[in-house]
XYZ file of C-alpha atoms in Angstrom:
422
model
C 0.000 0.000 0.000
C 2.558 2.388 0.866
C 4.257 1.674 -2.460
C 0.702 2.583 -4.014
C 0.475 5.893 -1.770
C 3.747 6.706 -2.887
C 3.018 7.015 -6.685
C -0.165 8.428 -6.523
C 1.234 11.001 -3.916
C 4.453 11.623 -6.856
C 1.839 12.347 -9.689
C -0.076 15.005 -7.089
C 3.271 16.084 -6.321
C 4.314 16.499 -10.140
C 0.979 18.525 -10.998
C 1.318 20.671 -8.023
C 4.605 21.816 -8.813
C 3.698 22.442 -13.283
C 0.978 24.340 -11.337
C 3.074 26.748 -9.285
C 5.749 27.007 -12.051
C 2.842 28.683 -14.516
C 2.676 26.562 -17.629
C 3.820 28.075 -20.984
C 0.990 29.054 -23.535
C 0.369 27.693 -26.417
C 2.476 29.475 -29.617
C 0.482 31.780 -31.926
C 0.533 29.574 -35.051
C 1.014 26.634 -33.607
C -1.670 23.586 -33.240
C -2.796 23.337 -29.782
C -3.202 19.436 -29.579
C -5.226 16.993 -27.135
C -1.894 16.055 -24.923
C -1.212 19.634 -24.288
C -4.780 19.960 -22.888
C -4.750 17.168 -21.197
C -1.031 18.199 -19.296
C -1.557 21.859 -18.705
C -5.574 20.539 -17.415
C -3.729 18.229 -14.933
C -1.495 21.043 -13.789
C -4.302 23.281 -12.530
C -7.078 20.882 -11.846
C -8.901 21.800 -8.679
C -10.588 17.849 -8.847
C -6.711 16.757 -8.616
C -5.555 18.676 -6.056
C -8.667 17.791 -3.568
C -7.906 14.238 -4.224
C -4.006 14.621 -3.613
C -5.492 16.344 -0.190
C -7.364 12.783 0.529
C -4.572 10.735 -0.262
C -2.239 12.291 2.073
C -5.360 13.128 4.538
C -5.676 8.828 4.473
C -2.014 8.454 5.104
C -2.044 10.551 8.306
C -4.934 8.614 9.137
C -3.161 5.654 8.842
C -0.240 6.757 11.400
C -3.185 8.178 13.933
C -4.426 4.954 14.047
C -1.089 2.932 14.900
C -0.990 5.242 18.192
C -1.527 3.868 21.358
C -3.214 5.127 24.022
C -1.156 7.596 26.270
C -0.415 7.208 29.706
C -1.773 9.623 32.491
C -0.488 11.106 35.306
C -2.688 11.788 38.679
C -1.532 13.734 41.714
C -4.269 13.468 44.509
C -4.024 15.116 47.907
C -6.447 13.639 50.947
C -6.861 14.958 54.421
C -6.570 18.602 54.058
C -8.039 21.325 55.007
C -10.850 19.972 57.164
C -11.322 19.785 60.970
C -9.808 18.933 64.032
C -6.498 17.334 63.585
C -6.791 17.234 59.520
C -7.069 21.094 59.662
C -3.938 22.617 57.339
C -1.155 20.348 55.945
C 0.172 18.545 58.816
C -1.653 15.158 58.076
C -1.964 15.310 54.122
C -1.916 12.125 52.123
C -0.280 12.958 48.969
C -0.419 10.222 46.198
C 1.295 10.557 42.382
C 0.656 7.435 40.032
C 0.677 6.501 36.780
C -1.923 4.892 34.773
C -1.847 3.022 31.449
C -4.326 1.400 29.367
C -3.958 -1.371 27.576
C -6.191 -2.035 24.485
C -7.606 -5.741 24.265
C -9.352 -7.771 21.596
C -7.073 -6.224 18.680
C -8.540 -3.083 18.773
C -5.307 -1.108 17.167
C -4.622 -3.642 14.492
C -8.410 -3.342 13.575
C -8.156 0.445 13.387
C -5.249 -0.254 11.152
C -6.863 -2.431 8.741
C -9.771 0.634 8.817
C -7.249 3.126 8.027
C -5.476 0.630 5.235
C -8.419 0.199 3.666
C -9.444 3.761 3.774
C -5.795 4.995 2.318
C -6.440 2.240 -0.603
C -10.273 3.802 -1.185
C -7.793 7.512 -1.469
C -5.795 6.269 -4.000
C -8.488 4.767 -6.189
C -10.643 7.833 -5.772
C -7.551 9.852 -6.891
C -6.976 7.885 -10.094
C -10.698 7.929 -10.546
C -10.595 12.021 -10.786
C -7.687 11.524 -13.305
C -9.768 9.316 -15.273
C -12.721 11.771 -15.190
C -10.805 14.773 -15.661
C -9.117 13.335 -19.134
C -12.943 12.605 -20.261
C -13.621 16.230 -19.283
C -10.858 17.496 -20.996
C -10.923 14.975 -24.032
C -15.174 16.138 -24.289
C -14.379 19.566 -24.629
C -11.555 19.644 -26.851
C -13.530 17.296 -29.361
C -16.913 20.265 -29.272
C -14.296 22.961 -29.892
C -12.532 20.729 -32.994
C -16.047 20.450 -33.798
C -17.379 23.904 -33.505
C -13.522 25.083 -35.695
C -14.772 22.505 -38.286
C -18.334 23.934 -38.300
C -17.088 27.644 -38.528
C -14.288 26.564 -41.783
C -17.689 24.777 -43.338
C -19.886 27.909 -42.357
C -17.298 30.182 -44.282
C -17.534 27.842 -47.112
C -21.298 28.028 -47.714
C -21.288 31.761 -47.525
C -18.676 31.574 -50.567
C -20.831 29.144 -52.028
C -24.076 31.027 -51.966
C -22.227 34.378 -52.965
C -21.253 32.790 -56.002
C -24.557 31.368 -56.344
C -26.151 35.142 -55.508
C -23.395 35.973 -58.428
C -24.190 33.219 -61.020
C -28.243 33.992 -61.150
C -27.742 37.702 -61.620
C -25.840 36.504 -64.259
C -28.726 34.596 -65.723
C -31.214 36.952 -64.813
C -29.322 39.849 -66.996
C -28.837 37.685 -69.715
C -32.469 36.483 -69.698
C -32.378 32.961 -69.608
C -33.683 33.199 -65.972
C -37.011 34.890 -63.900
C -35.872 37.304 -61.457
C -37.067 35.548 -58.487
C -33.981 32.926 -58.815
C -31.476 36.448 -57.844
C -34.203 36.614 -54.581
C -33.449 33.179 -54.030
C -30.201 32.872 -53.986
C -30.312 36.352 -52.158
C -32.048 34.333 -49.400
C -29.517 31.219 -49.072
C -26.713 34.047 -49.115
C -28.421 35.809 -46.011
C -28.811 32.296 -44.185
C -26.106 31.499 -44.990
C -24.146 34.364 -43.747
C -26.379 34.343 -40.635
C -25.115 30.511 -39.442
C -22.021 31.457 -40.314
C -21.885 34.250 -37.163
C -23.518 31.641 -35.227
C -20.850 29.212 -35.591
C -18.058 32.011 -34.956
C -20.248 32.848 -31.168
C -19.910 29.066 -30.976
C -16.284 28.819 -31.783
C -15.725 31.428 -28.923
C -17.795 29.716 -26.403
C -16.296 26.202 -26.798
C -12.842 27.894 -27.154
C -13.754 29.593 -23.904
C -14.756 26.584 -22.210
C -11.533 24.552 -23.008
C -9.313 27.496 -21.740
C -11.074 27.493 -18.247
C -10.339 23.666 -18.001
C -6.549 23.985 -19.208
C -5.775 27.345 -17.242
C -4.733 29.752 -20.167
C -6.050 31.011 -23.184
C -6.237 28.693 -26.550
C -4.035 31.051 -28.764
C -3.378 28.447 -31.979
C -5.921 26.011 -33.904
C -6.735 23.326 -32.711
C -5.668 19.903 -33.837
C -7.962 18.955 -37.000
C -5.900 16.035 -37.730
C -7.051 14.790 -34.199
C -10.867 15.003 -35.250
C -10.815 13.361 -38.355
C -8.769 10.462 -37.130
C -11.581 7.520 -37.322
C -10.538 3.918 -37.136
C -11.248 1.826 -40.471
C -13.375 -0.465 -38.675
C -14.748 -1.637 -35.879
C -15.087 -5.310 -35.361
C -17.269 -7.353 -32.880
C -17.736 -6.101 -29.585
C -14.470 -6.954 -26.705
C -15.237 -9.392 -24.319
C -16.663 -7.219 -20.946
C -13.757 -6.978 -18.489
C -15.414 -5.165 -15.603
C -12.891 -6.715 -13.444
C -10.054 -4.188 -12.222
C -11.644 -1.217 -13.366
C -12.045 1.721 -11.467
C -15.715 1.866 -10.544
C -15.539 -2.158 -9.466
C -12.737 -1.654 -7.664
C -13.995 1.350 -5.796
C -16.915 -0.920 -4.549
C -14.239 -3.517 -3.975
C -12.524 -0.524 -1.447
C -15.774 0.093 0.209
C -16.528 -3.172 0.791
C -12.939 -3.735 2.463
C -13.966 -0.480 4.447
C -16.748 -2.502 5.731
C -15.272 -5.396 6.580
C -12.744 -3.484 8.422
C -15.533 -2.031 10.438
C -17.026 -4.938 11.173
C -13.229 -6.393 12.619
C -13.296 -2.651 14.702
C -16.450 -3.206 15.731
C -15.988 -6.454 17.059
C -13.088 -5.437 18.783
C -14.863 -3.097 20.791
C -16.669 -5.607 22.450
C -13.880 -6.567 24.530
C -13.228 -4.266 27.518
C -10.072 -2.454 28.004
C -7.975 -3.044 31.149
C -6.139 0.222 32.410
C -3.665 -0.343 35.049
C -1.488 2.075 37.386
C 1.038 2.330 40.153
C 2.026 4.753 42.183
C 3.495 6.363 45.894
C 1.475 7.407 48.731
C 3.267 10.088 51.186
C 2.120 10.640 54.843
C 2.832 13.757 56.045
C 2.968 12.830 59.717
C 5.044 10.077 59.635
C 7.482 10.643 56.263
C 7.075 7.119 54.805
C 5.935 6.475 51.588
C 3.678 3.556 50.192
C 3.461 1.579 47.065
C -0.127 1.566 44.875
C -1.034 -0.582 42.638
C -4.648 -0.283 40.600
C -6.534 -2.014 37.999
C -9.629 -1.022 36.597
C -12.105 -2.774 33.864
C -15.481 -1.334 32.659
C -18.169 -2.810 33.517
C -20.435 -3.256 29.810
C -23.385 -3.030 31.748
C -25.499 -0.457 29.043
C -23.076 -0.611 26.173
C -21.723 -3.727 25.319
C -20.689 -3.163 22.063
C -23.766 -5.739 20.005
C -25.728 -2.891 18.614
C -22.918 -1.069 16.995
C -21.776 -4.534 15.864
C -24.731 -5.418 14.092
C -24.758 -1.309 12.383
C -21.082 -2.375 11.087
C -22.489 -5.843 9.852
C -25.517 -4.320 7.975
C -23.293 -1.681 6.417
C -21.061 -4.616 5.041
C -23.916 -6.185 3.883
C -25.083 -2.500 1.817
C -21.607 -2.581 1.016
C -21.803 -6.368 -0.788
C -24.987 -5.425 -2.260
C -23.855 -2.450 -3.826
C -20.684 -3.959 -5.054
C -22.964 -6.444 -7.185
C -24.762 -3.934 -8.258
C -21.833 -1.671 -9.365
C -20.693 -5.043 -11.506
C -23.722 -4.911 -13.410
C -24.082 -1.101 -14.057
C -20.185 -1.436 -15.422
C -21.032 -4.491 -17.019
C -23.761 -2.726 -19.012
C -22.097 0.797 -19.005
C -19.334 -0.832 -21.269
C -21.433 -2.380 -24.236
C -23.654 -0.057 -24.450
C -20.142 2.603 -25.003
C -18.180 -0.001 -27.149
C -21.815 -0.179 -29.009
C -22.109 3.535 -29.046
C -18.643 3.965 -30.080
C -18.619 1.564 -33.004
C -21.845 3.123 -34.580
C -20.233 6.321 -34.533
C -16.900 5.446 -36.007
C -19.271 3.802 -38.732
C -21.344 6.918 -39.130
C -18.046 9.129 -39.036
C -16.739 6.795 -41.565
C -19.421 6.917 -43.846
C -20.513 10.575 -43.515
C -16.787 11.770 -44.033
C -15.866 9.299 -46.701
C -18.433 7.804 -49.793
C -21.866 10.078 -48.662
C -19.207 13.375 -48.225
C -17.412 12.687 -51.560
C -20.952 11.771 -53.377
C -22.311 15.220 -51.971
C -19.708 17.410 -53.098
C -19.374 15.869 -56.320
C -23.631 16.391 -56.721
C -22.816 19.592 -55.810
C -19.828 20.322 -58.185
C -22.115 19.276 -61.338
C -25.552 21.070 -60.385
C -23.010 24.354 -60.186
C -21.763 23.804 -63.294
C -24.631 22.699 -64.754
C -26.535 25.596 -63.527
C -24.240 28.348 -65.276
C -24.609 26.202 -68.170
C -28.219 26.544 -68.119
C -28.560 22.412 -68.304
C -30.235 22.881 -64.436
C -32.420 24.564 -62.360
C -31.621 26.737 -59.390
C -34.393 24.203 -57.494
C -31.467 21.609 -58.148
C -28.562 23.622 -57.161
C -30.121 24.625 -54.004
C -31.290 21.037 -53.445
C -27.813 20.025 -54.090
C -26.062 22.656 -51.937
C -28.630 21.653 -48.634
C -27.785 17.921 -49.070
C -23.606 19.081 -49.091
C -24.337 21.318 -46.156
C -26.633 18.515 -43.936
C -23.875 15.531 -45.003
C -20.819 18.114 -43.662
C -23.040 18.518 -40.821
C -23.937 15.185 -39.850
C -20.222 14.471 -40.919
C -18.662 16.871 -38.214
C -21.808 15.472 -35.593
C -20.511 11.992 -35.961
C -17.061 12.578 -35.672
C -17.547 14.374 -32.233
C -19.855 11.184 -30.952
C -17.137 9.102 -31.768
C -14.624 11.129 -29.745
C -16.485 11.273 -26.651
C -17.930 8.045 -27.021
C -14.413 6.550 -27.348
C -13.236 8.913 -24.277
C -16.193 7.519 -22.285
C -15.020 3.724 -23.595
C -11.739 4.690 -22.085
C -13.087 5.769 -18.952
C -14.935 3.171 -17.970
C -12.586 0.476 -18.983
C -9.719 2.768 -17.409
C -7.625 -0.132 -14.616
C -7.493 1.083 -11.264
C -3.984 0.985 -9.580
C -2.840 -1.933 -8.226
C -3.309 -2.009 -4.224
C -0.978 -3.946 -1.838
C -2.548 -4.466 2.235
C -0.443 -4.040 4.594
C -0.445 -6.370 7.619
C -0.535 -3.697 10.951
């Protein structure tokens, strides 16, 4: 365990120190990529820090409950200041002794296996907010790739439909076309124009949004390569390995937690002894006297069965939901290698064969148009079904990202934990 500790404690220590030092920004000109994100997010993540806190918090723990019980020192004085011949000093009984209790039944060996099992619970919960901050980080660098490739495609239709605009005023002044085909294509140049400042707004936004996760501003473009990278296929689904990931073997922590408690609780049951010696003075005569003491409560109201059997039910929650957390992950994992391999399909598709098909449509009803061989009904036709295929293009690529990310996530192996015997 300590080895365990020791690594996750080296990682916190790592990102607290690229915090302090202030990470470089980003190069005007220069592609801000995904591993960039993800090591200037880890530098100045508030989730990381809180769970560095825990893990060391859980260490100390671990030494508190290795202590022993201290000793205590009592100084008593009888026979003073009353009546008669114990009026004053003259016949005080002083008396110093020491006490010591001594813990039976195992009691500090089963606070040790609490704390163990609590410092192993740290560590897992701090690899589980690495885990989740890369899927934050990984989400919202994929919408602002997205949003970049929706602004370049915005930019694209508005030079479309200008030339469009251009091409039926060209028709229209050499006759060969009504007027209304100018008001048309006046109308697509508008919309278009319009989506295109709607994309820039959401450009800035998701831009935004990624900066306040990494720390600093996003000066350069983002990776495009990135985004477009979609395996070639996806085969049958992986055999479910729910085993050693992080969410199982968080339930695995609590229910060693539990069990723990139940071994402290048990423990508790069996009454402490606390013994103590000491010297008696008397004033009258000058001698001195050994005394010896031994005292053991008497579990006459509390004997320990009640908070025995809240321990045992909580182990029992704690089984329960550990079954319970094997389906959910279970599930949770087809259902993202599922999501994930639709979306590589539809990303594969909608960027490849239906993307090339669309802009090729679109190539020949432009030409064709100025030709006079089609309508402007076609062209436009043609243009929406280029514009809806980049769209739905650009869409799937995204759900692939974050569906892979959340693949990743849940499948992510918790670190290895070693017990240590108290």
């Amino acid at each position: 365990m300590h080895r365990l500790l020791a690594a996750v404690l080296a990682a916190m220590a790592c990102a607290s120190v690229a915090q302090a030092q202030e990470p470089p920004p980003a190069e005007a000109g220069q592609s801000f990529t995904l591993d960039q994100a993800l090591e200037l997010a880890g530098a100045v993540s508030p989730s990381l820090e809180a769970a560095s806190a825990d893990v060391r918090a859980a260490e100390a723990g671990r030494r508190v409950a290795g202590l022993r019980p201290n000793p205590s020192v009592t100084v008593e004085a009888e026979n003073v200041a009353g009546s008669g011949p114990y009026r004053g000093i003259d016949s005080v009984e002083a008396t110093t002794s020491l006490t010591l209790p001594i813990e039976l039944g195992g009691k500090r060996s089963a606070r040790i296996a609490v704390a163990n099992a609590r410092s192993d619970r740290a560590a897992i919960q701090a690899a589980i907010a690495q885990a989740d901050l890369r899927l934050s980080v990984v989400r919202a660098y994929a919408e602002a790739a997205a949003a970049e490739r929706r602004l370049v495609t915005a930019r694209d239709q508005v030079r479309i439909a200008t030339e469009a605009l251009r091409a039926a005023q060209v028709r229209v002044q050499a006759g060969r076309a009504s007027p209304i085909e100018v008001q048309r294509a006046d109308v697509a140049r508008v919309n278009a124009e319009t989506a295109l400042a709607r994309e820039e707004r959401a450009v800035e936004v998701a831009r935004y949004s990624l900066s306040r996760i990494v720390g600093q501003p996003i000066t350069g473009p983002l990776d495009a390569g990135w985004f477009g990278q979609v395996p070639a296929g996806y085969g049958p689904l992986r055999p479910i390995e729910s085993a050693g990931t992080l969410a199982l073997a968080a339930a695995d922590a609590d229910l060693a937690i539990a069990d723990a408690g139940v071994r402290l609780a048990r423990s508790q049951r069996v009454p402490d002894l606390t013994v103590g010696a000491g010297a008696r003075r008397f004033e009258q005569t000058n001698d001195t006297a050994a005394i010896f003491s031994l005292s053991i409560p008497l579990p006459l109201f509390n004997n320990g069965r009640a908070a025995l059997s809240q321990a045992s039910a909580e182990r029992q929650r704690a089984e329960a939901q550990r079954r319970v957390t094997a389906l959910d992950v279970d599930q949770a994992i087809a259902r993202a290698q599922a999501d994930a391999a639709n979306a590589a399909t539809s990303a594969a598709t909608a960027s490849g064969p239906a993307l090339a098909a669309a802009e090729e449509a679109a190539r020949i009803a432009r030409i064709g148009y100025r030709e006079g061989k089609f309508g402007q009904l076609d062209l436009l036709d043609a243009e929406r079904t280029l514009a809806e295929t980049r769209a739905a293009a650009i869409d799937a690529l995204l759900s692939y990202h974050i569906a892979q990310a959340q693949l990743e996530r849940l499948t992510a192996r918790a670190p290895t934990t070693q017990g240590e015997n108290p």
